[in-house]
mmCIF file of C-alpha atoms in Angstrom:
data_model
loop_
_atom_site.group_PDB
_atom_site.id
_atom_site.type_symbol
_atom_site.label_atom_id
_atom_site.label_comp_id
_atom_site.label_asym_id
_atom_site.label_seq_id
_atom_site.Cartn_x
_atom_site.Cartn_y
_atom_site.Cartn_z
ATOM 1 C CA UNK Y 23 1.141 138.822 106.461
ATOM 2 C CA UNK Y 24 3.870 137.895 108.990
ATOM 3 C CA UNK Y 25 5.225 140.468 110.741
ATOM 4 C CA UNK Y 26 7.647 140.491 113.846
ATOM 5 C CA UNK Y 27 8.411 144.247 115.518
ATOM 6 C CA UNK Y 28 11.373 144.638 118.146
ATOM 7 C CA UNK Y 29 11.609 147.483 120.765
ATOM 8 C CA UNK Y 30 12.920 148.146 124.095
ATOM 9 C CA UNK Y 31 16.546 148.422 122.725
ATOM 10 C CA UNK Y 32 18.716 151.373 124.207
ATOM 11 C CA UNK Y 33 21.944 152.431 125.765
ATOM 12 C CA UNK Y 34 22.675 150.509 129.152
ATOM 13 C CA UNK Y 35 25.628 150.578 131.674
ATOM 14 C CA UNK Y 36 27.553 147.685 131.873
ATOM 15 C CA UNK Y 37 25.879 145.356 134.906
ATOM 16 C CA UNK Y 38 22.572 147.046 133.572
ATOM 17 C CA UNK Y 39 19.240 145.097 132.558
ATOM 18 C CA UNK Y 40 16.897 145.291 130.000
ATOM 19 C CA UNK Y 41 13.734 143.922 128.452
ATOM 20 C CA UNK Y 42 13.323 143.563 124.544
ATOM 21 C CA UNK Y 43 9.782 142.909 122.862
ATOM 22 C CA UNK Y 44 8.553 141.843 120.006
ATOM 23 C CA UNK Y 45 5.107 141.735 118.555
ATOM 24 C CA UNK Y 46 4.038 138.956 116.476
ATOM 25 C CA UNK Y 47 1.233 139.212 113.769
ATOM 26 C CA UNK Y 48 0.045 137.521 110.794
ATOM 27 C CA UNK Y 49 0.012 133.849 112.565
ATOM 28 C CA UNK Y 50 -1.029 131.744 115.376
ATOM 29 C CA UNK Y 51 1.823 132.723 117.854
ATOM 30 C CA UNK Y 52 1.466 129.453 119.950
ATOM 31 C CA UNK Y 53 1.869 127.189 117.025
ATOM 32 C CA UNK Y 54 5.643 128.215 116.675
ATOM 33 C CA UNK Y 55 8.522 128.464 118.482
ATOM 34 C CA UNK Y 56 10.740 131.798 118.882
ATOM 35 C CA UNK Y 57 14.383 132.815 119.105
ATOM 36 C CA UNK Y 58 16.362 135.516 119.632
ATOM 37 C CA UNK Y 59 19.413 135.890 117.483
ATOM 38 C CA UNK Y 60 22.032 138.971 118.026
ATOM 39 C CA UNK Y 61 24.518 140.680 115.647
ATOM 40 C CA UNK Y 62 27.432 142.968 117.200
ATOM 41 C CA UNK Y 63 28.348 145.882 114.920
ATOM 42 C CA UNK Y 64 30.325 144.326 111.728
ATOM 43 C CA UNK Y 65 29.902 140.770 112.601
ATOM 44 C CA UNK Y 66 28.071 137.737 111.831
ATOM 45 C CA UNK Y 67 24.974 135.991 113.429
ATOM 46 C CA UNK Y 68 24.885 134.206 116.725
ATOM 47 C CA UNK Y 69 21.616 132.745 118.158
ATOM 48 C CA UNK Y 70 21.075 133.820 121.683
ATOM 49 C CA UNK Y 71 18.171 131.683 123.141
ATOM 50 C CA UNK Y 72 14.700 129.884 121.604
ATOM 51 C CA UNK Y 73 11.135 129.388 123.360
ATOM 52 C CA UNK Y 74 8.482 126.475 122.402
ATOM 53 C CA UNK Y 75 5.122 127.544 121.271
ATOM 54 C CA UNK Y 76 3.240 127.638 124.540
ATOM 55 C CA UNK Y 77 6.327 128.677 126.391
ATOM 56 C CA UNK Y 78 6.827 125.542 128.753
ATOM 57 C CA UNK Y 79 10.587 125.358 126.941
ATOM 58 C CA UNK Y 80 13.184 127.341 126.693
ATOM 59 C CA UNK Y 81 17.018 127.256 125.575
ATOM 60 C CA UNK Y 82 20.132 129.243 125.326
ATOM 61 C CA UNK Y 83 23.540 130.037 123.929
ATOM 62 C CA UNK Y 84 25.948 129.169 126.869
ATOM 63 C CA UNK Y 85 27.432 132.628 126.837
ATOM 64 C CA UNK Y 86 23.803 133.990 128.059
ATOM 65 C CA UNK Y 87 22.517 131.142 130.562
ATOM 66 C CA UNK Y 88 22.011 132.909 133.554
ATOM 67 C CA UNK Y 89 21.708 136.079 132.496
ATOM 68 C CA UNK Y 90 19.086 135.806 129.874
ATOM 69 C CA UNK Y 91 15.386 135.063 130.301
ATOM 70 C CA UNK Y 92 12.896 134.476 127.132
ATOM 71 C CA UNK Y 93 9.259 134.381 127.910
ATOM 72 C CA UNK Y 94 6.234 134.790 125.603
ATOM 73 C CA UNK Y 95 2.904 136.364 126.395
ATOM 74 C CA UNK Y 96 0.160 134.479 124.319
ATOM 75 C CA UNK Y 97 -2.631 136.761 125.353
ATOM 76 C CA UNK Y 98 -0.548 139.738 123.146
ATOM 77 C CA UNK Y 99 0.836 137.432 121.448
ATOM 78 C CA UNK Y 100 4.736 138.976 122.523
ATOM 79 C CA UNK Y 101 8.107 137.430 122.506
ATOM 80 C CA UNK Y 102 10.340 139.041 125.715
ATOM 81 C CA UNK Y 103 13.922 138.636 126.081
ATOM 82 C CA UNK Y 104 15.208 140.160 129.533
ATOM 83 C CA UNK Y 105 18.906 140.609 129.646
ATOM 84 C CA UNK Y 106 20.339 141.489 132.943
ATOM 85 C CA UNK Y 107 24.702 141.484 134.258
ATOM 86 C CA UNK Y 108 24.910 143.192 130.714
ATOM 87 C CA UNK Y 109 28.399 143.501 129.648
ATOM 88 C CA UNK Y 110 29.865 144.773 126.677
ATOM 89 C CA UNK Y 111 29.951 141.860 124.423
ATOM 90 C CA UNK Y 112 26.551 141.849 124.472
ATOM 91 C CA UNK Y 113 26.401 144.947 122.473
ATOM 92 C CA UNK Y 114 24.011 143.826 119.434
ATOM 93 C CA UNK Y 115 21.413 144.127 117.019
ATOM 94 C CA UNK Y 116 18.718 141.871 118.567
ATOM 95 C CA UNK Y 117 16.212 140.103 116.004
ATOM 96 C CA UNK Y 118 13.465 137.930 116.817
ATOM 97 C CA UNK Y 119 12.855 135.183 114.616
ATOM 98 C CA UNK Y 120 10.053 133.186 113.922
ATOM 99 C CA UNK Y 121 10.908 129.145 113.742
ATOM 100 C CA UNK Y 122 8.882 126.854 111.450
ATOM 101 C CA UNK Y 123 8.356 123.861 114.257
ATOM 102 C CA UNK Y 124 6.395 124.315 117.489
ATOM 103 C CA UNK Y 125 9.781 123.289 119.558
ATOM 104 C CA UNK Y 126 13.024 125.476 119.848
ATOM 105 C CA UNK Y 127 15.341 123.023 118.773
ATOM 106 C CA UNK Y 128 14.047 120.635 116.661
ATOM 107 C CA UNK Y 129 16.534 119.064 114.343
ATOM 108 C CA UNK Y 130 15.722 120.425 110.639
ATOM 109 C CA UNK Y 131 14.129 123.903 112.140
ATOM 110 C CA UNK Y 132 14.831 127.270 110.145
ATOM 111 C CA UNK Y 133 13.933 130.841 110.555
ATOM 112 C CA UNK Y 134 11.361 131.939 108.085
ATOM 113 C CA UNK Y 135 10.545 135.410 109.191
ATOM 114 C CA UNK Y 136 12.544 138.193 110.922
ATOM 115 C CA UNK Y 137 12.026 140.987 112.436
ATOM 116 C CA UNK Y 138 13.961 144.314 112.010
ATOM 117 C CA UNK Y 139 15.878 144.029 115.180
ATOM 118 C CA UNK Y 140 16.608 146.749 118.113
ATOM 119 C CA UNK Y 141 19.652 147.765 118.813
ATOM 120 C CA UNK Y 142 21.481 147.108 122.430
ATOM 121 C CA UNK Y 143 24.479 148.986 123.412
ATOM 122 C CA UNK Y 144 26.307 148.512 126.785
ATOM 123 C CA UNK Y 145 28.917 151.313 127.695
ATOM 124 C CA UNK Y 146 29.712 153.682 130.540
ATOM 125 C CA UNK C 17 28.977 122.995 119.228
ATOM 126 C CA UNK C 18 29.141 122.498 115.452
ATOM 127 C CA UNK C 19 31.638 124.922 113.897
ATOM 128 C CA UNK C 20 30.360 126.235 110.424
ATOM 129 C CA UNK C 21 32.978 127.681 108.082
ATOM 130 C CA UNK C 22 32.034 129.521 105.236
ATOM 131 C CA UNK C 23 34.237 130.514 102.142
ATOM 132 C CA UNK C 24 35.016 132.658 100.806
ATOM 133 C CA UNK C 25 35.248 135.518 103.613
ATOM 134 C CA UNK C 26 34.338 137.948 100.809
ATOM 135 C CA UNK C 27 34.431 137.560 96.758
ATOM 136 C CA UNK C 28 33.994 139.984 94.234
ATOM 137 C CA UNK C 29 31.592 139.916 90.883
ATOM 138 C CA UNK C 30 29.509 140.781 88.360
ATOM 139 C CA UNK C 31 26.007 140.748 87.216
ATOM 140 C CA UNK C 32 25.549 138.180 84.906
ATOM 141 C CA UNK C 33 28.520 135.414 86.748
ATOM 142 C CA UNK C 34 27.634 132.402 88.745
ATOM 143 C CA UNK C 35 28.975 132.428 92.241
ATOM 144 C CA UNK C 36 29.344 129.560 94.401
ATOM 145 C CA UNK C 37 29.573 129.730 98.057
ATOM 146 C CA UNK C 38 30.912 127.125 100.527
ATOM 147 C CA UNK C 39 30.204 125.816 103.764
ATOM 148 C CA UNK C 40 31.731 123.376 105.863
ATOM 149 C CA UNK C 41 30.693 121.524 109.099
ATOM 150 C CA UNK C 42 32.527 120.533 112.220
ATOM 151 C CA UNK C 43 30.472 117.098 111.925
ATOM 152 C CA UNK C 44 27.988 115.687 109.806
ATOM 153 C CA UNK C 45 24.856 117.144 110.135
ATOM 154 C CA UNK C 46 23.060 114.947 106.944
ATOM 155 C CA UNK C 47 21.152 117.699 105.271
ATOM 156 C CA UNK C 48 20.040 120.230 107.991
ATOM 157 C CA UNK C 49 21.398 123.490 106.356
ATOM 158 C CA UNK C 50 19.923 126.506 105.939
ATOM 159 C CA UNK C 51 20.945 129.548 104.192
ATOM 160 C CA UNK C 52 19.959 133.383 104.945
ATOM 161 C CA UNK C 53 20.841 136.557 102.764
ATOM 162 C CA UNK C 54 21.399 140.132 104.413
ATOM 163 C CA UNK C 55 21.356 143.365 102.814
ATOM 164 C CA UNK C 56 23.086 146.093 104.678
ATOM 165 C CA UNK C 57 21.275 147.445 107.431
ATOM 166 C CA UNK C 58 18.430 144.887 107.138
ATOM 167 C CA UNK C 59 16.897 141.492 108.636
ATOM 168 C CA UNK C 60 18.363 138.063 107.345
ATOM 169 C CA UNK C 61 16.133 136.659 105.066
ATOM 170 C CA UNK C 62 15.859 132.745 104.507
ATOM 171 C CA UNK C 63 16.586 131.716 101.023
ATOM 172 C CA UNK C 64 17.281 127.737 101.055
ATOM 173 C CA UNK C 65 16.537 125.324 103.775
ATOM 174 C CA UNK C 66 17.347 121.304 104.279
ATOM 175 C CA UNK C 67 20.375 122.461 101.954
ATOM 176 C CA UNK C 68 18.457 122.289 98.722
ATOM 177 C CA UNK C 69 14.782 123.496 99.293
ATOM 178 C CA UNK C 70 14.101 127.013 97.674
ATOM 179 C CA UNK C 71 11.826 129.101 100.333
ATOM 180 C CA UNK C 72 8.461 130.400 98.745
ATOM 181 C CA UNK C 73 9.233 133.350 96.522
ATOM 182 C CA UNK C 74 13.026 133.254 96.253
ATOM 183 C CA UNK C 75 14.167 133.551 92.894
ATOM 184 C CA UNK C 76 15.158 129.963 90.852
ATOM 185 C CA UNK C 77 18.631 131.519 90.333
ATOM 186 C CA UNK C 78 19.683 130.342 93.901
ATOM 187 C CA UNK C 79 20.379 126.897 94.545
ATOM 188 C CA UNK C 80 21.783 124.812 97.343
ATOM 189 C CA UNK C 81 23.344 121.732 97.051
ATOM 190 C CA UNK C 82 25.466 118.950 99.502
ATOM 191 C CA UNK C 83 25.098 116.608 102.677
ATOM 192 C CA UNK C 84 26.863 115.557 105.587
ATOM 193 C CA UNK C 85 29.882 118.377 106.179
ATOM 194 C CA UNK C 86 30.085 119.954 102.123
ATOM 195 C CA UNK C 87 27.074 122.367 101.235
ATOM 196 C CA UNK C 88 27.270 124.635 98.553
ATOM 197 C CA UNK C 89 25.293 127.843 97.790
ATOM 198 C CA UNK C 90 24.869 128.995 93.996
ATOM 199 C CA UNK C 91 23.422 132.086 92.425
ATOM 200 C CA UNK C 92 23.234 131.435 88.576
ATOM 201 C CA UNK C 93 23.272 134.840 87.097
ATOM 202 C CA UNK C 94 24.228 137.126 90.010
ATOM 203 C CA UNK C 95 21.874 140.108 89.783
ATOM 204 C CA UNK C 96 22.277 143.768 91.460
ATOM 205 C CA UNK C 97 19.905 142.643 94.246
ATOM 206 C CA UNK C 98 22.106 139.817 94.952
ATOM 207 C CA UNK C 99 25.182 142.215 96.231
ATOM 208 C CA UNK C 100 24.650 141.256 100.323
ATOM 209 C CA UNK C 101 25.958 138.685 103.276
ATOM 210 C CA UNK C 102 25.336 135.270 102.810
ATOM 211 C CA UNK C 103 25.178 133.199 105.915
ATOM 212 C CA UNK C 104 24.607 129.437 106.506
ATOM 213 C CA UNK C 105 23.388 127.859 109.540
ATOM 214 C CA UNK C 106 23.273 123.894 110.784
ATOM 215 C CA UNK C 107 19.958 123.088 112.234
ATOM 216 C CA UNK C 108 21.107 119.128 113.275
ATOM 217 C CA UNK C 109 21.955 119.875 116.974
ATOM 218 C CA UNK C 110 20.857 122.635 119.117
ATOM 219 C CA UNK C 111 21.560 124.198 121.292
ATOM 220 C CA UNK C 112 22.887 126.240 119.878
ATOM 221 C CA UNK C 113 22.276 126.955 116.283
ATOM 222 C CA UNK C 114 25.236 127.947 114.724
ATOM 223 C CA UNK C 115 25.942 130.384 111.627
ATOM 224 C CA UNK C 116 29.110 130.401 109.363
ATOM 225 C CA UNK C 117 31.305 133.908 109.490
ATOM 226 C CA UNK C 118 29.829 134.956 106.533
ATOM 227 C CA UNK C 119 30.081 135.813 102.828
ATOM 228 C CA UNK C 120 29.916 139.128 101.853
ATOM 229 C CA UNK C 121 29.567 138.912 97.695
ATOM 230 C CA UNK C 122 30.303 142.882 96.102
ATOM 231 C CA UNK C 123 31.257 144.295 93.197
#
């Protein structure tokens, strides 16, 4: 069974950092790529940045590049997501997602498994 | 980026009516649509991808339908685990992958 399990989420100040996690299980982590994908309280689904299988590729939405770094650990088989200059749009629920294709943005690709996301909240 | 624009915003039913949902690309993007259901406080879930293909275990009721900028979502006989968000997402040009607004189907 699949199964994809977010933490690190938390209260930050704005121009904070932070480093999310999630644990994959259930299939062969570097036979699929990963993305992050965030919600902000009452609104809809924007996808934040991807990672190929074995990591050597990486993407992201142009209002994270630069402040955003996905990485993968293979050996514990964990997706990372570092956010750093945090501001307060980037208040979210953060869900990992599992993609179908080994690259992060093949055409055709999908999410087929989520996890339960972690919640990031930027204030003073 | 490819805009995706759902409608309606929000539509009210009830169990037993069909209910179509609409989405709408900035460009065409052929048949690279997926669409994802959330329940309040939970994970989207993937329900239809390549606009028409049913993901393992999701009920026949829900169909997808269209190409190039029209795609269509349908639930046949809405049930009362249907009542959630519907979202749809392109998949033809990344990055980024972009998601419609939104339907949120209640009674």
């Amino acid at each position: 069974e699949v199964q994809l399990l977010e933490s690190g989420g938390g209260l930050v100040q704005p121009g904070g950092s932070l480093r999310l996690s999630c644990a994959a299980s259930g299939f062969k982590f570097t036979d699929y790529a990963m993305s992050w994908v965030r919600q902000a309280p009452g609104k809809g689904l924007e996808w934040v940045a991807g990672i190929s299988g074995h990591g050597g590729s990486t993407k992201y939405a142009d209002a994270v590049k630069g402040r955003f770094t996905i990485s993968r650990d293979s050996s514990t088989d964990t997706l990372h997501l570092h956010l750093s200059s945090l501001r307060a749009d980037d208040t979210a629920i953060y869900y990992c997602a599992k993609d179908i294709t080994v690259m992060p943005t093949i055409r055709g690709a999908y999410f087929d498994y989520w996890g339960q996301g972690t919640l990031v909240s930027v204030s003073s | 980026d490819i805009q995706m624009t759902q409608s309606p915003s929000s539509l009210s039913a009830s169990v037993g009516d069909r209910v179509t949902i609409t989405c709408r690309a900035s460009q065409d993007i052929v048949d690279s649509l997926n669409w994802y259901q959330q329940k309040a406080g939970r994970a989207p879930k993937l329900l239809i991808y390549d606009a028409s293909r049913l993901q393992d275990g999701v009920p026949s009721r829900f169909s997808g339908s269209g190409s190039g900028t029209e795609f269509s979502l349908s639930i046949s006989s809405l049930q009362p685990d249907d009542f959630a968000t519907y979202y749809c997402q392109q998949s033809y040009i990344s990055p980024p992958w972009t998601f419609g607004q939104g339907t949120k189907v209640e009674i």
